[in-house]
Tab-separated table of C-alpha atoms in Angstrom:
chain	number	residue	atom	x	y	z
R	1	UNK	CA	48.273	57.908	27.464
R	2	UNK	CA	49.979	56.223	24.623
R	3	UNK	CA	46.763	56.953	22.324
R	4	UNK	CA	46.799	60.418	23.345
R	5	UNK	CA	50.654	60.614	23.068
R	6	UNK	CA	49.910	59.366	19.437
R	7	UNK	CA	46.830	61.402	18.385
R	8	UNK	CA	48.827	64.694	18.877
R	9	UNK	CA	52.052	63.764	16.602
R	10	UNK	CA	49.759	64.293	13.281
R	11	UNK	CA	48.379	67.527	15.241
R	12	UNK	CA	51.455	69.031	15.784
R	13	UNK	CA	52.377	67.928	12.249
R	14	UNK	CA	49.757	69.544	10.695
R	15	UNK	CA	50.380	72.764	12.741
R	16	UNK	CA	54.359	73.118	11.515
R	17	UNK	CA	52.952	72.667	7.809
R	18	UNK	CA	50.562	74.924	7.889
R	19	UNK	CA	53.159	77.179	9.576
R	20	UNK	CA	55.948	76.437	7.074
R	21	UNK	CA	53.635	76.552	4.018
R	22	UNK	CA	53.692	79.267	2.177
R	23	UNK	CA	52.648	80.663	-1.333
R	24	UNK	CA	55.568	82.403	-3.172
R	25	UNK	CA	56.300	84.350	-6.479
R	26	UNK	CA	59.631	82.822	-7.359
R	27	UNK	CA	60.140	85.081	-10.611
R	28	UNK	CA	58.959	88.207	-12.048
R	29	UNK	CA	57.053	87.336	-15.792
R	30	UNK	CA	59.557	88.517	-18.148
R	31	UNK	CA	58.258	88.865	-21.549
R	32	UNK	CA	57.091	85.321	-21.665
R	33	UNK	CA	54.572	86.036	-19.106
R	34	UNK	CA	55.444	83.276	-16.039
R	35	UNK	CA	53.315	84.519	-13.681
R	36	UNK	CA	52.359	81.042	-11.395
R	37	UNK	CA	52.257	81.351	-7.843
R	38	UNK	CA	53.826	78.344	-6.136
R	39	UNK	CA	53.527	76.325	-2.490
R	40	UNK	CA	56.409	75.556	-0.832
R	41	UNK	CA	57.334	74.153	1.889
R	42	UNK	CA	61.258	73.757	2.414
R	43	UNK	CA	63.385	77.235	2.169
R	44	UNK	CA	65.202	78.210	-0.166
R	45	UNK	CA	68.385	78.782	2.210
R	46	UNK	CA	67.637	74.992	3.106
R	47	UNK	CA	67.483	73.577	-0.426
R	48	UNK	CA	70.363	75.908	-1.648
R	49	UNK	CA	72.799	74.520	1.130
R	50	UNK	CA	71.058	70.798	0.541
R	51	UNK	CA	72.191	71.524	-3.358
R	52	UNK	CA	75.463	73.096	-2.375
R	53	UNK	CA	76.683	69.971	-0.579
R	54	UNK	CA	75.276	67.874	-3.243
R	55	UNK	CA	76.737	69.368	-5.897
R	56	UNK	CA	80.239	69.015	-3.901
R	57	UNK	CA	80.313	65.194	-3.674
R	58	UNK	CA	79.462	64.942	-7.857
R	59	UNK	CA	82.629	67.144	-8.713
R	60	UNK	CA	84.062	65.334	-5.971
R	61	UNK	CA	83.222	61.759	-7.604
R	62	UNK	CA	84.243	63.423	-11.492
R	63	UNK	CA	88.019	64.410	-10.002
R	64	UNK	CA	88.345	61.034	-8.497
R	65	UNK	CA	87.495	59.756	-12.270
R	66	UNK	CA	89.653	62.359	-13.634
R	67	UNK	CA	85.997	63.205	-15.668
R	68	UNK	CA	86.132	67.137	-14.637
R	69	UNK	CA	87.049	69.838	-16.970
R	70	UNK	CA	88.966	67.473	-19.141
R	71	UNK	CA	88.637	69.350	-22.463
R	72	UNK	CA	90.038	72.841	-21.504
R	73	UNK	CA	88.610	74.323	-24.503
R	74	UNK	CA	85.071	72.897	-24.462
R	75	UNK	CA	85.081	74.118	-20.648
R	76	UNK	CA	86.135	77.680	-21.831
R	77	UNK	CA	83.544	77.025	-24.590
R	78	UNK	CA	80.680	76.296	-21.645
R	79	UNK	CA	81.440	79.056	-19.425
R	80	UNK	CA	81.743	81.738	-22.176
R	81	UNK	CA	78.442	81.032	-22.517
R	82	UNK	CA	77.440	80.695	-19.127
R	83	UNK	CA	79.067	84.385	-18.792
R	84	UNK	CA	76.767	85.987	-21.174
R	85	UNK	CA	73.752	84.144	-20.122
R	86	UNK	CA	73.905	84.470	-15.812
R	87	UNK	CA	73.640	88.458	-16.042
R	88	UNK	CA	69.978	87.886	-17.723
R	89	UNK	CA	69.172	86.136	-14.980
R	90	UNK	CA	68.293	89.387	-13.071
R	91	UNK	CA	65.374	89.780	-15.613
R	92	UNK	CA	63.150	86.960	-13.868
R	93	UNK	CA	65.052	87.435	-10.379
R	94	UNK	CA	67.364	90.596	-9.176
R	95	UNK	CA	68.779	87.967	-6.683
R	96	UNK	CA	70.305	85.689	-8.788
R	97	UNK	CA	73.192	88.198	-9.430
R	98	UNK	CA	74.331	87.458	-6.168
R	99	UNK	CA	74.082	83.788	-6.103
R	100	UNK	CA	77.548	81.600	-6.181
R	101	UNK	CA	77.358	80.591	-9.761
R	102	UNK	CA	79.774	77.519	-10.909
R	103	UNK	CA	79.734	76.155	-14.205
R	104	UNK	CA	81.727	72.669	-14.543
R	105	UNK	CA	81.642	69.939	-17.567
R	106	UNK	CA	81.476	66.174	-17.247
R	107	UNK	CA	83.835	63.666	-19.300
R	108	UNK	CA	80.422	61.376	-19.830
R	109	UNK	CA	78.476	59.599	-22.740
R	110	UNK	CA	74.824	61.244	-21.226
R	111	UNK	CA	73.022	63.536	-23.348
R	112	UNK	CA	72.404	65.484	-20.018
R	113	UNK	CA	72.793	68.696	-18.624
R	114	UNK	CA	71.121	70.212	-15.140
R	115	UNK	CA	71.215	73.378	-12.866
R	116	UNK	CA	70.917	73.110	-9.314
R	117	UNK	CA	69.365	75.730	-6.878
R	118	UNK	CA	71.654	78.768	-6.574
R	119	UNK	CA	73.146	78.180	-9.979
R	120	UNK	CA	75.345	75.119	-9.757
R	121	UNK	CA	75.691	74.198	-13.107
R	122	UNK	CA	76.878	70.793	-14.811
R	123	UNK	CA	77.120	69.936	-18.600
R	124	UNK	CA	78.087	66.517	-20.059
R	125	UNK	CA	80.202	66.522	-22.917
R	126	UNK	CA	78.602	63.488	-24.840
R	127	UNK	CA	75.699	66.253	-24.930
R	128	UNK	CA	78.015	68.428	-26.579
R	129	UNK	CA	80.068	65.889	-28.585
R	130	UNK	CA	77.120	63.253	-29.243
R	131	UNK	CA	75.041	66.127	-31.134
R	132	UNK	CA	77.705	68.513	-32.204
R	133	UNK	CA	76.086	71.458	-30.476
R	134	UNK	CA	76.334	75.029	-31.942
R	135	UNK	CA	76.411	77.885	-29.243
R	136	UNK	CA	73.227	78.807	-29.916
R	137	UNK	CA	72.521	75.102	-28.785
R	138	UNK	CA	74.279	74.951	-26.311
R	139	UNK	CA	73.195	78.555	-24.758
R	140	UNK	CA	69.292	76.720	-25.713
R	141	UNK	CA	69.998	74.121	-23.124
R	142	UNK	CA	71.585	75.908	-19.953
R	143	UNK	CA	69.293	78.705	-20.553
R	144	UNK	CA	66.503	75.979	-19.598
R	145	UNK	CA	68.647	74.800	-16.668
R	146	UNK	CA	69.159	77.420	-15.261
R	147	UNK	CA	65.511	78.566	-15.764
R	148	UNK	CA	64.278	75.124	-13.496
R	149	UNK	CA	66.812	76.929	-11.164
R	150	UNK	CA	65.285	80.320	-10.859
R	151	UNK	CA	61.715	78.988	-11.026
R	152	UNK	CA	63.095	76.834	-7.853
R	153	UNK	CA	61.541	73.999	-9.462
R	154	UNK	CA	63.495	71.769	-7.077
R	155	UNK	CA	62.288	73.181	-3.395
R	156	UNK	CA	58.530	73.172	-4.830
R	157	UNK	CA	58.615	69.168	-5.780
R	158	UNK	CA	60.732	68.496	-2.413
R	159	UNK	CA	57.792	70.437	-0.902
R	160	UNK	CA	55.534	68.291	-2.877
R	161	UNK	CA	56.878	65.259	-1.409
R	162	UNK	CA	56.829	66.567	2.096
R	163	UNK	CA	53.415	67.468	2.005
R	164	UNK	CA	52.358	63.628	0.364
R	165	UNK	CA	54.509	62.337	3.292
R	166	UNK	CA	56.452	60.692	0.750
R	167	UNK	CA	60.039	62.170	0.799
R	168	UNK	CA	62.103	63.562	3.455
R	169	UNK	CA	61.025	63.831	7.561
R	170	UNK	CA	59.037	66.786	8.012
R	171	UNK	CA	60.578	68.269	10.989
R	172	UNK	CA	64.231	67.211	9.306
R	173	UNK	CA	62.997	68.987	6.141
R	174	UNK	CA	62.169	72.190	8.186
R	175	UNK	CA	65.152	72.598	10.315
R	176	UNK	CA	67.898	71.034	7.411
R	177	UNK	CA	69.467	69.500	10.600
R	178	UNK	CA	71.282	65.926	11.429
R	179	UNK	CA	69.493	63.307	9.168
R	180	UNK	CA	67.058	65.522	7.833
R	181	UNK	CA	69.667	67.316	6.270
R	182	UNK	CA	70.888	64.291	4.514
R	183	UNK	CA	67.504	63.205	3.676
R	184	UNK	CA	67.301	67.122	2.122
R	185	UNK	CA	70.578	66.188	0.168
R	186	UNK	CA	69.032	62.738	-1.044
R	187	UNK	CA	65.585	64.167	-2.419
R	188	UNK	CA	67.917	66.903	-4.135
R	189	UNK	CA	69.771	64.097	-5.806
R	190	UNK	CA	66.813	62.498	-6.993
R	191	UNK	CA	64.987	65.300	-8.227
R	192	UNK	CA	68.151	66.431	-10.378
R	193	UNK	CA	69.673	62.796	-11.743
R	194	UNK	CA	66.272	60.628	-11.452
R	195	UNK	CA	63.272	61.908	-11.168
R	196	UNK	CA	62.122	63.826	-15.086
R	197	UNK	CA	60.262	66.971	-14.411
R	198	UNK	CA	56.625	67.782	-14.514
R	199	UNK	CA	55.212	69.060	-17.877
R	200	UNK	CA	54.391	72.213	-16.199
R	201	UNK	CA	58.108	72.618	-15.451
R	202	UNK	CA	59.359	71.935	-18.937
R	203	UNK	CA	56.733	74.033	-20.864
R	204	UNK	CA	58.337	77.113	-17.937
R	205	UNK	CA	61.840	76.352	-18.318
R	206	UNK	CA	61.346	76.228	-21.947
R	207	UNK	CA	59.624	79.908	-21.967
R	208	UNK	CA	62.297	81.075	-19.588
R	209	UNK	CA	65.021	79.360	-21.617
R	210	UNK	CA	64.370	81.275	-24.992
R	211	UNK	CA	64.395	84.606	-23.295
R	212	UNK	CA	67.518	83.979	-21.810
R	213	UNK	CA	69.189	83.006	-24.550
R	214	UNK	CA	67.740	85.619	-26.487
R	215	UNK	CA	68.199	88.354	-24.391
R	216	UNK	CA	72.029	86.936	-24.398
R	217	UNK	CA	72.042	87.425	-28.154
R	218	UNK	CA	71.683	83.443	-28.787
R	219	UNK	CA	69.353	82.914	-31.413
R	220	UNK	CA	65.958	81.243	-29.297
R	221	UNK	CA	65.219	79.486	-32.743
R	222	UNK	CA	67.855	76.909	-31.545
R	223	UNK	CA	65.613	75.782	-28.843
R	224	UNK	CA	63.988	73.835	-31.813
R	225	UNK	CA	66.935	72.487	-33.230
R	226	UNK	CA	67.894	71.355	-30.158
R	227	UNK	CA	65.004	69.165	-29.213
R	228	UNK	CA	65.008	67.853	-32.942
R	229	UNK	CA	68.548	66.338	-32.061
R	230	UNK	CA	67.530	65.294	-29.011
R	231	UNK	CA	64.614	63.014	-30.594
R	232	UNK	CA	66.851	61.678	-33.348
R	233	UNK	CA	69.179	60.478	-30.804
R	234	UNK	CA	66.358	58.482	-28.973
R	235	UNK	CA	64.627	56.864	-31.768
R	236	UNK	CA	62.016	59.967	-32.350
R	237	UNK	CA	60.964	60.242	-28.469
R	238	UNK	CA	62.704	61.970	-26.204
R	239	UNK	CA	65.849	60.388	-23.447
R	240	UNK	CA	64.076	58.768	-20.556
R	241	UNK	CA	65.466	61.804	-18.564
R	242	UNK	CA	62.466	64.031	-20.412
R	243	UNK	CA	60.297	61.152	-20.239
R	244	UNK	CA	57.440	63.917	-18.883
R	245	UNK	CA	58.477	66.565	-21.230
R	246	UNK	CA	55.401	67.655	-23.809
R	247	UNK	CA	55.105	65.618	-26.658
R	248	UNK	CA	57.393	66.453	-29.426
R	249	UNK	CA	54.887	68.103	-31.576
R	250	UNK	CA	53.081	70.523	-29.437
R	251	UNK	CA	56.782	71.073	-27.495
R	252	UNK	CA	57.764	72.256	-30.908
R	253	UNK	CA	55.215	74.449	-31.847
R	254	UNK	CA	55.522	75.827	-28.495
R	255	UNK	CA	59.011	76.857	-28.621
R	256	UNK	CA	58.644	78.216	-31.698
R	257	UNK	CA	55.791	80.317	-30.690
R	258	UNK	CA	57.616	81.652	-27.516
R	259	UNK	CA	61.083	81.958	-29.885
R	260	UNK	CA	59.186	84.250	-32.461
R	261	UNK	CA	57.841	85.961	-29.811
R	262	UNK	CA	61.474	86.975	-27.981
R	263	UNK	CA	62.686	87.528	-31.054
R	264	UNK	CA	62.544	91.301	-30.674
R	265	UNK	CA	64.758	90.677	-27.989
R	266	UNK	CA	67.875	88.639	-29.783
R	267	UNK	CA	68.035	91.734	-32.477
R	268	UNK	CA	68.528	94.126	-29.845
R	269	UNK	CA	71.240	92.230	-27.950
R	270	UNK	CA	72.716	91.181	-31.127
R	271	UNK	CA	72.639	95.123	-32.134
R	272	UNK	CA	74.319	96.087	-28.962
R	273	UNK	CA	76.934	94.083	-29.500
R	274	UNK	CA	77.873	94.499	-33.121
């Protein structure tokens, strides 16, 4: 009985993830042309709640440091930005309009920034201070963020992990109840503060990231800039953080070539608003 008992757990197991696997369309192209279909296998409901919670307990941890919002003016700075560059958002994904944006900064040294599912954003100020960031800079970076955000990069490498039985309990992961949901919370951590993304997931965040900014009437040229401060401040290779990223060469030829290519878009919005 005990064999049979056991011999049906990876049946049923394979039967919920076939059941709970599914191929989405997170985005629509834009004019960078995103078009890859991706396998997931946690909700989006489940990883935006996971993220919600998540991203709770960090402001939660800045307060108790008194590290939240310190600078008033560099957090006015940040969400100015963030209020031009959220409403483009609807470009790649009509939903995202009525997600609970938040946009907070972090008194910290890191030369990091991250969006998590739904649009919970954090920037570091050493970021900020450490490279002396124009606004075109600045809208370069959160316009990538929030790209991994809208591209759910996030749910499809917590999916990855379920299906490699390597991250969170499959039947927690599914229902995002009792210690599943904390496991959901955990793998969320990790994939935002440990784990650096895929290259697949850079070179799309970067694509997405121009536009944005573009379309926000930031100048996508920054992009370059950007990542050319970024390598100076890590001895020509790029923070551990990025440690996946494309190399620095053919990560600058491809920003450029997606930059030029949105540029169309940054004269009209800059047009529109002169």
């Amino acid at each position: 009985m005990r064999r049979i008992g056991k011999a049906l757990v990876p049946g049923a197991l394979a039967l919920i993830l076939a059941v709970a696997c599914q191929t989405v369309q997170t985005t629509h192209g834009g004019a960078v042309g995103i078009e890859r279909s991706q396998m997931m296998m946690v909700s989006s409901q489940e990883v935006e709640q996971a993220s919600s919670k998540q991203y709770q307990e960090v402001l939660a941890e800045a307060r108790k440091k008194n590290a939240l919002n310190r600078d008033a003016a560099q957090v006015q700075r940040v969400r100015r930005i963030a209020d031009r560059l959220i409403p483009q958002t609807t470009v790649f994904r009509p939903d995202a309009a009525s997600w609970k944006w938040e946009v907070n900064v972090l008194s910290s040294d890191e030369l990091n920034a991250w969006c998590m599912a739904g649009g919970k954003i954090a920037f570091y100020s050493g970021l900020i201070d450490k490279l002396k960031l124009s606004d075109d800079e600045i809208a370069a970076v959160m316009g990538h963020e929030i790209a991994h955000a809208l591209r759910e990069h996030a749910r499809e490498r917590i999916s990855k992990s379920v299906a490699t039985g390597l991250g969170i309990s499959v039947a927690g992961a599914l229902l995002g109840v009792g210690q599943g949901g904390q496991d959901l919370m955990g793998q969320v951590a990790k994939v935002t503060f440990e784990l650096p993304n895929s290259r697949l997931h850079e070179t799309e965040a970067d694509r997405m990231g121009v536009e944005l900014a573009a379309r926000a009437g930031y100048d996508p040229r920054a992009a370059v800039t950007l990542w050319n401060k970024m390598a100076s401040q890590s001895s020509g290779a790029p923070p551990q953080w990025l440690s996946t990223h494309p190399s620095h060469a053919d990560r600058q030829k491809d920003l450029s070539d997606y930059a030029a290519r949105v540029m169309p878009l940054y004269e009209q919005a800059r047009a529109s608003r002169s």
